[in-house]
Structure formats: structure tokens, C-alpha cells
Amino acid sequence: MSAATSAAAGTIEQNANSNTAGVPFVPPLAFGSSEGSAVIGGVQVGCDYQFAGNWVVGVQGMFDFGDINSSNVSSDPRLTPLRVFQQTTTRDVYTGTARLGYLFAPQVLGYVKGGGAWTRVDTEVFSTIPFLFLSETARSNRAGWTVGGGLEWMFAPNWSVFAEYSYMDFGRTNIAFANAPGTFGAPTLNETRLTLQTALVGVNYKFNWGGPVLAKY
């Protein structure tokens, strides 16, 4: 079990191919892309098995809690007169991964990992003409994949510190927006793509229930 803190950065791209009534936009409305970053924290649980001398295989579940906020102004000329901008919040990140590592020294493990990733995205679209108002909103749960790698150092019996990098890709998904209170007309159906990157440091405590085969690491 471990506690960890990570620096996270996310990029989201959005284009509206149609509205929710099925009326297409030709070409699609370009809401643009935004990037945000934050420091988030969480915990992970997992288990490792050492085999064939210096090799280690394991599984992990990681739970990072926090918000990554970003915003951007649409550059689409059809939206420019309305001065449309959007704010996006990526809330909490969960991953389930398998890892394969090699002990370069009795207490130093290098590893690669990969698996699934999940998060939630909240988006609000605003206009400032004739005054600032909330136009439409969307909330979506996203699932994707992640790969990464890192180093772990066992500095005392059962205790280790680690540093790792992970890349997460949640693919492209069509998200149906909903009108904000007081607005009218058909909201947009947006194609969105979300990616995240994290640089993570943390401390592990190993219960070492596996017996002598895990004693080296």
C-alpha cells in the first residue's frame, strides 16, 4: 500500500459535428483545445511476485483525487461574434495496471506498466454576448488506457520510495450537451479527445505476505 503525490497535465480537444437534434455543422464547429495542470494526491494498493532471480511482476490499483482545470476561447469564426469560451474540469483518476520489473540492484527496481484508466470530465460553455451567461453543460465518464514506467528503491525493510511517469489516452467520444437553465435551442453534440500525463512520487509499505521468495525485494 502506498501514498503518492503527482503532477498531472491534461489536454482536451472538442469539435461539434451536429446538435443534439441531428442538424449537422459543416464544417464542424471548432471549440478548440485546452490544457491544464494540477498537483493531485492519492493511494495505491497492489501485490508483487519476484521470480527467476531478479524479475518482478505485479498488479496495482491507483486512486488519485483532485481536479485538473482548463479553459479556452473558441476560435471558430461562427462563434467569435458570441465570444464563446469553455471551462473543463477533469475530476479524479483511477487506474488498474500490471507491471513488469527488473532488479538492477537488490533494492532498486526498474519497471514498466500498462492497463486501464478511468476519469470524469465536466464541461461548461459560456457566451459573453450580450452579457456573460452559461450556455450548455456536459458531464461524462471516460475510460481509456495507460502506459508508463518508473524506479522504486527499498530504503528499509518493507519500505520503498518510487517515481514514475504515466501517459493516459481516453480516445474520442461523442458527448451530448444539455442546455443551461434559461437557455433554449438544441445544444451541441461534441466529439472530444482527452489525454493525461502524470509524474508521480510516493512511498510504499510492503506487507511481504509472500514469504521468502519476496525477501530480496
mmCIF file of C-alpha atoms in Angstrom:
data_model
loop_
_atom_site.group_PDB
_atom_site.id
_atom_site.type_symbol
_atom_site.label_atom_id
_atom_site.label_comp_id
_atom_site.label_asym_id
_atom_site.label_seq_id
_atom_site.Cartn_x
_atom_site.Cartn_y
_atom_site.Cartn_z
ATOM 1 C CA MET A 1 0.000 0.000 0.000
ATOM 2 C CA SER A 2 1.288 3.486 -0.749
ATOM 3 C CA ALA A 3 0.552 7.189 -0.586
ATOM 4 C CA ALA A 4 1.502 9.293 -3.596
ATOM 5 C CA THR A 5 1.512 12.809 -4.987
ATOM 6 C CA SER A 6 1.595 13.540 -8.695
ATOM 7 C CA ALA A 7 1.909 16.472 -11.048
ATOM 8 C CA ALA A 8 -0.793 15.932 -13.668
ATOM 9 C CA ALA A 9 -1.354 17.632 -17.018
ATOM 10 C CA GLY A 10 -4.294 17.133 -19.353
ATOM 11 C CA THR A 11 -5.288 18.121 -22.889
ATOM 12 C CA ILE A 12 -8.855 18.038 -24.225
ATOM 13 C CA GLU A 13 -9.973 18.767 -27.806
ATOM 14 C CA GLN A 14 -13.610 19.421 -28.764
ATOM 15 C CA ASN A 15 -15.497 19.817 -32.039
ATOM 16 C CA ALA A 16 -19.263 19.842 -32.603
ATOM 17 C CA ASN A 17 -20.301 17.760 -35.626
ATOM 18 C CA SER A 18 -24.014 18.414 -35.052
ATOM 19 C CA ASN A 19 -26.508 19.498 -32.460
ATOM 20 C CA THR A 20 -28.495 17.004 -30.411
ATOM 21 C CA ALA A 21 -31.433 17.316 -32.836
ATOM 22 C CA GLY A 22 -29.237 15.834 -35.568
ATOM 23 C CA VAL A 23 -28.647 19.027 -37.556
ATOM 24 C CA PRO A 24 -25.052 18.849 -38.851
ATOM 25 C CA PHE A 25 -22.480 21.622 -38.708
ATOM 26 C CA VAL A 26 -20.489 21.790 -41.961
ATOM 27 C CA PRO A 27 -17.651 22.063 -41.263
ATOM 28 C CA PRO A 28 -17.808 21.027 -37.590
ATOM 29 C CA LEU A 29 -17.795 23.820 -35.029
ATOM 30 C CA ALA A 30 -14.257 24.101 -33.649
ATOM 31 C CA PHE A 31 -14.470 24.606 -29.924
ATOM 32 C CA GLY A 32 -10.688 24.163 -29.816
ATOM 33 C CA SER A 33 -8.419 22.576 -27.242
ATOM 34 C CA SER A 34 -7.305 23.438 -23.744
ATOM 35 C CA GLU A 35 -4.522 22.324 -21.433
ATOM 36 C CA GLY A 36 -4.467 22.292 -17.656
ATOM 37 C CA SER A 37 -2.236 21.064 -14.858
ATOM 38 C CA ALA A 38 -2.518 20.412 -11.132
ATOM 39 C CA VAL A 39 -0.929 18.611 -8.209
ATOM 40 C CA ILE A 40 -3.138 15.741 -7.081
ATOM 41 C CA GLY A 41 -2.714 13.032 -4.460
ATOM 42 C CA GLY A 42 -3.937 9.532 -3.793
ATOM 43 C CA VAL A 43 -3.246 5.959 -2.753
ATOM 44 C CA GLN A 44 -2.426 2.696 -4.460
ATOM 45 C CA VAL A 45 -2.757 -0.953 -3.498
ATOM 46 C CA GLY A 46 -1.218 -3.950 -5.167
ATOM 47 C CA CYS A 47 0.969 -7.001 -4.936
ATOM 48 C CA ASP A 48 4.270 -8.132 -6.457
ATOM 49 C CA TYR A 49 5.854 -11.509 -7.080
ATOM 50 C CA GLN A 50 9.602 -11.976 -7.554
ATOM 51 C CA PHE A 51 10.657 -14.802 -9.876
ATOM 52 C CA ALA A 52 13.601 -16.078 -11.919
ATOM 53 C CA GLY A 53 16.127 -14.226 -9.810
ATOM 54 C CA ASN A 54 15.762 -10.511 -10.475
ATOM 55 C CA TRP A 55 12.376 -10.304 -12.219
ATOM 56 C CA VAL A 56 9.263 -8.890 -10.542
ATOM 57 C CA VAL A 57 5.668 -8.991 -11.789
ATOM 58 C CA GLY A 58 2.720 -7.323 -10.108
ATOM 59 C CA VAL A 59 -0.685 -5.667 -10.295
ATOM 60 C CA GLN A 60 -1.736 -2.256 -8.952
ATOM 61 C CA GLY A 61 -4.826 -0.187 -8.380
ATOM 62 C CA MET A 62 -4.203 3.581 -8.186
ATOM 63 C CA PHE A 63 -6.681 6.196 -6.977
ATOM 64 C CA ASP A 64 -5.724 9.878 -7.497
ATOM 65 C CA PHE A 65 -8.103 12.506 -6.159
ATOM 66 C CA GLY A 66 -8.152 16.099 -7.401
ATOM 67 C CA ASP A 67 -9.256 18.446 -10.172
ATOM 68 C CA ILE A 68 -7.387 19.425 -13.344
ATOM 69 C CA ASN A 69 -8.916 22.659 -14.657
ATOM 70 C CA SER A 70 -8.509 24.163 -18.121
ATOM 71 C CA SER A 71 -10.237 26.770 -20.277
ATOM 72 C CA ASN A 72 -10.058 28.176 -23.797
ATOM 73 C CA VAL A 73 -11.800 30.598 -26.147
ATOM 74 C CA SER A 74 -13.299 29.176 -29.330
ATOM 75 C CA SER A 75 -11.569 30.409 -32.477
ATOM 76 C CA ASP A 76 -14.328 29.257 -34.865
ATOM 77 C CA PRO A 77 -15.423 32.337 -36.858
ATOM 78 C CA ARG A 78 -19.085 31.318 -36.451
ATOM 79 C CA LEU A 79 -18.697 31.511 -32.664
ATOM 80 C CA THR A 80 -16.380 34.531 -32.494
ATOM 81 C CA PRO A 81 -19.236 37.098 -32.530
ATOM 82 C CA LEU A 82 -20.686 35.391 -29.435
ATOM 83 C CA ARG A 83 -17.295 35.272 -27.673
ATOM 84 C CA VAL A 84 -17.768 31.637 -26.674
ATOM 85 C CA PHE A 85 -15.389 30.032 -24.202
ATOM 86 C CA GLN A 86 -15.443 26.800 -22.240
ATOM 87 C CA GLN A 87 -14.172 25.573 -18.902
ATOM 88 C CA THR A 88 -13.297 21.913 -18.385
ATOM 89 C CA THR A 89 -12.584 20.024 -15.166
ATOM 90 C CA THR A 90 -11.103 16.526 -15.145
ATOM 91 C CA ARG A 91 -12.041 15.041 -11.764
ATOM 92 C CA ASP A 92 -10.146 12.164 -10.134
ATOM 93 C CA VAL A 93 -8.172 9.482 -11.975
ATOM 94 C CA TYR A 94 -8.322 5.741 -11.391
ATOM 95 C CA THR A 95 -6.019 3.146 -12.957
ATOM 96 C CA GLY A 96 -5.685 -0.619 -12.868
ATOM 97 C CA THR A 97 -2.366 -1.852 -14.211
ATOM 98 C CA ALA A 98 0.038 -4.760 -14.431
ATOM 99 C CA ARG A 99 3.765 -4.144 -14.174
ATOM 100 C CA LEU A 100 6.945 -5.987 -15.051
ATOM 101 C CA GLY A 101 10.201 -5.012 -13.401
ATOM 102 C CA TYR A 102 13.846 -5.941 -13.100
ATOM 103 C CA LEU A 103 16.059 -5.584 -10.003
ATOM 104 C CA PHE A 104 19.179 -3.739 -11.128
ATOM 105 C CA ALA A 105 20.406 -3.935 -7.524
ATOM 106 C CA PRO A 106 18.940 -5.795 -4.525
ATOM 107 C CA GLN A 107 16.967 -2.690 -3.508
ATOM 108 C CA VAL A 108 16.472 -0.913 -6.877
ATOM 109 C CA LEU A 109 13.653 -1.917 -9.233
ATOM 110 C CA GLY A 110 13.038 -0.534 -12.699
ATOM 111 C CA TYR A 111 9.654 -1.317 -14.216
ATOM 112 C CA VAL A 112 7.156 -0.707 -16.995
ATOM 113 C CA LYS A 113 3.392 -0.826 -16.545
ATOM 114 C CA GLY A 114 0.182 -0.726 -18.537
ATOM 115 C CA GLY A 115 -3.546 -1.167 -18.166
ATOM 116 C CA GLY A 116 -6.836 0.703 -17.939
ATOM 117 C CA ALA A 117 -7.644 4.247 -16.816
ATOM 118 C CA TRP A 118 -10.880 5.998 -15.820
ATOM 119 C CA THR A 119 -11.847 9.592 -15.038
ATOM 120 C CA ARG A 120 -14.750 12.063 -15.162
ATOM 121 C CA VAL A 121 -14.935 15.260 -17.229
ATOM 122 C CA ASP A 122 -17.233 18.227 -16.552
ATOM 123 C CA THR A 123 -17.529 20.946 -19.225
ATOM 124 C CA GLU A 124 -19.303 24.304 -19.172
ATOM 125 C CA VAL A 125 -19.712 26.503 -22.267
ATOM 126 C CA PHE A 126 -20.207 30.250 -21.780
ATOM 127 C CA SER A 127 -21.019 33.203 -24.007
ATOM 128 C CA THR A 128 -20.329 36.840 -23.174
ATOM 129 C CA ILE A 129 -22.727 38.475 -25.676
ATOM 130 C CA PRO A 130 -24.880 40.386 -24.764
ATOM 131 C CA PHE A 131 -23.661 39.527 -21.237
ATOM 132 C CA LEU A 132 -21.870 36.639 -19.546
ATOM 133 C CA PHE A 133 -24.102 33.576 -19.298
ATOM 134 C CA LEU A 134 -23.812 29.798 -19.096
ATOM 135 C CA SER A 135 -24.953 28.276 -22.395
ATOM 136 C CA GLU A 136 -24.649 24.488 -22.057
ATOM 137 C CA THR A 137 -23.043 21.830 -19.871
ATOM 138 C CA ALA A 138 -21.926 18.202 -20.076
ATOM 139 C CA ARG A 139 -20.656 15.531 -17.713
ATOM 140 C CA SER A 140 -19.069 12.316 -18.947
ATOM 141 C CA ASN A 141 -17.285 9.303 -17.504
ATOM 142 C CA ARG A 142 -14.264 8.358 -19.603
ATOM 143 C CA ALA A 143 -12.405 5.069 -19.940
ATOM 144 C CA GLY A 144 -9.069 4.572 -21.678
ATOM 145 C CA TRP A 145 -5.636 3.012 -21.465
ATOM 146 C CA THR A 146 -2.374 3.905 -19.773
ATOM 147 C CA VAL A 147 1.314 3.032 -20.118
ATOM 148 C CA GLY A 148 4.280 4.159 -18.056
ATOM 149 C CA GLY A 149 7.403 3.257 -16.170
ATOM 150 C CA GLY A 150 9.434 4.127 -13.129
ATOM 151 C CA LEU A 151 12.020 3.325 -10.500
ATOM 152 C CA GLU A 152 11.497 2.039 -6.966
ATOM 153 C CA TRP A 153 14.076 1.975 -4.149
ATOM 154 C CA MET A 154 13.665 -0.092 -0.990
ATOM 155 C CA PHE A 155 15.372 2.065 1.660
ATOM 156 C CA ALA A 156 14.360 -0.020 4.711
ATOM 157 C CA PRO A 157 12.730 -3.415 5.309
ATOM 158 C CA ASN A 158 9.194 -3.272 3.845
ATOM 159 C CA TRP A 159 9.543 0.443 2.918
ATOM 160 C CA SER A 160 10.269 1.908 -0.519
ATOM 161 C CA VAL A 161 10.002 5.151 -2.436
ATOM 162 C CA PHE A 162 9.187 5.361 -6.114
ATOM 163 C CA ALA A 163 8.980 7.801 -9.005
ATOM 164 C CA GLU A 164 7.138 7.096 -12.245
ATOM 165 C CA TYR A 165 5.689 8.634 -15.391
ATOM 166 C CA SER A 166 2.361 7.618 -16.950
ATOM 167 C CA TYR A 167 0.564 8.531 -20.165
ATOM 168 C CA MET A 168 -3.210 8.056 -20.427
ATOM 169 C CA ASP A 169 -5.347 8.204 -23.558
ATOM 170 C CA PHE A 170 -9.148 8.238 -23.295
ATOM 171 C CA GLY A 171 -9.764 8.291 -27.029
ATOM 172 C CA ARG A 172 -12.518 10.145 -28.899
ATOM 173 C CA THR A 173 -16.074 10.144 -27.584
ATOM 174 C CA ASN A 174 -19.261 11.948 -28.632
ATOM 175 C CA ILE A 175 -20.713 13.887 -25.696
ATOM 176 C CA ALA A 176 -24.279 15.245 -25.747
ATOM 177 C CA PHE A 177 -24.503 18.628 -24.027
ATOM 178 C CA ALA A 178 -27.570 19.918 -22.178
ATOM 179 C CA ASN A 179 -28.953 23.437 -22.152
ATOM 180 C CA ALA A 180 -28.207 25.534 -19.104
ATOM 181 C CA PRO A 181 -31.237 26.882 -17.211
ATOM 182 C CA GLY A 182 -32.833 29.774 -19.058
ATOM 183 C CA THR A 183 -31.379 28.916 -22.486
ATOM 184 C CA PHE A 184 -33.178 27.447 -25.491
ATOM 185 C CA GLY A 185 -32.447 25.709 -28.775
ATOM 186 C CA ALA A 186 -30.757 22.359 -29.420
ATOM 187 C CA PRO A 187 -27.405 22.009 -27.607
ATOM 188 C CA THR A 188 -24.356 20.591 -29.351
ATOM 189 C CA LEU A 189 -23.098 17.041 -29.736
ATOM 190 C CA ASN A 190 -19.329 17.303 -29.308
ATOM 191 C CA GLU A 191 -16.603 14.896 -30.336
ATOM 192 C CA THR A 192 -13.953 15.094 -27.623
ATOM 193 C CA ARG A 193 -10.479 13.634 -27.155
ATOM 194 C CA LEU A 194 -8.787 13.551 -23.748
ATOM 195 C CA THR A 195 -5.188 12.711 -22.816
ATOM 196 C CA LEU A 196 -3.432 12.943 -19.451
ATOM 197 C CA GLN A 197 0.173 12.729 -18.296
ATOM 198 C CA THR A 198 1.332 12.284 -14.706
ATOM 199 C CA ALA A 199 4.696 12.446 -12.946
ATOM 200 C CA LEU A 200 4.305 10.611 -9.657
ATOM 201 C CA VAL A 201 6.321 10.198 -6.456
ATOM 202 C CA GLY A 202 5.249 8.134 -3.477
ATOM 203 C CA VAL A 203 6.062 5.892 -0.539
ATOM 204 C CA ASN A 204 5.181 2.172 -0.367
ATOM 205 C CA TYR A 205 4.756 -0.152 2.576
ATOM 206 C CA LYS A 206 5.039 -3.826 1.651
ATOM 207 C CA PHE A 207 3.353 -6.400 3.873
ATOM 208 C CA ASN A 208 5.536 -9.152 2.380
ATOM 209 C CA TRP A 209 2.970 -11.898 2.859
ATOM 210 C CA GLY A 210 4.564 -13.906 0.065
ATOM 211 C CA GLY A 211 7.284 -15.495 2.200
ATOM 212 C CA PRO A 212 10.982 -15.981 1.360
ATOM 213 C CA VAL A 213 10.567 -15.583 -2.402
ATOM 214 C CA LEU A 214 9.920 -11.854 -1.777
ATOM 215 C CA ALA A 215 12.611 -11.394 0.845
ATOM 216 C CA LYS A 216 15.130 -9.810 -1.535
ATOM 217 C CA TYR A 217 12.772 -7.044 -2.571
#
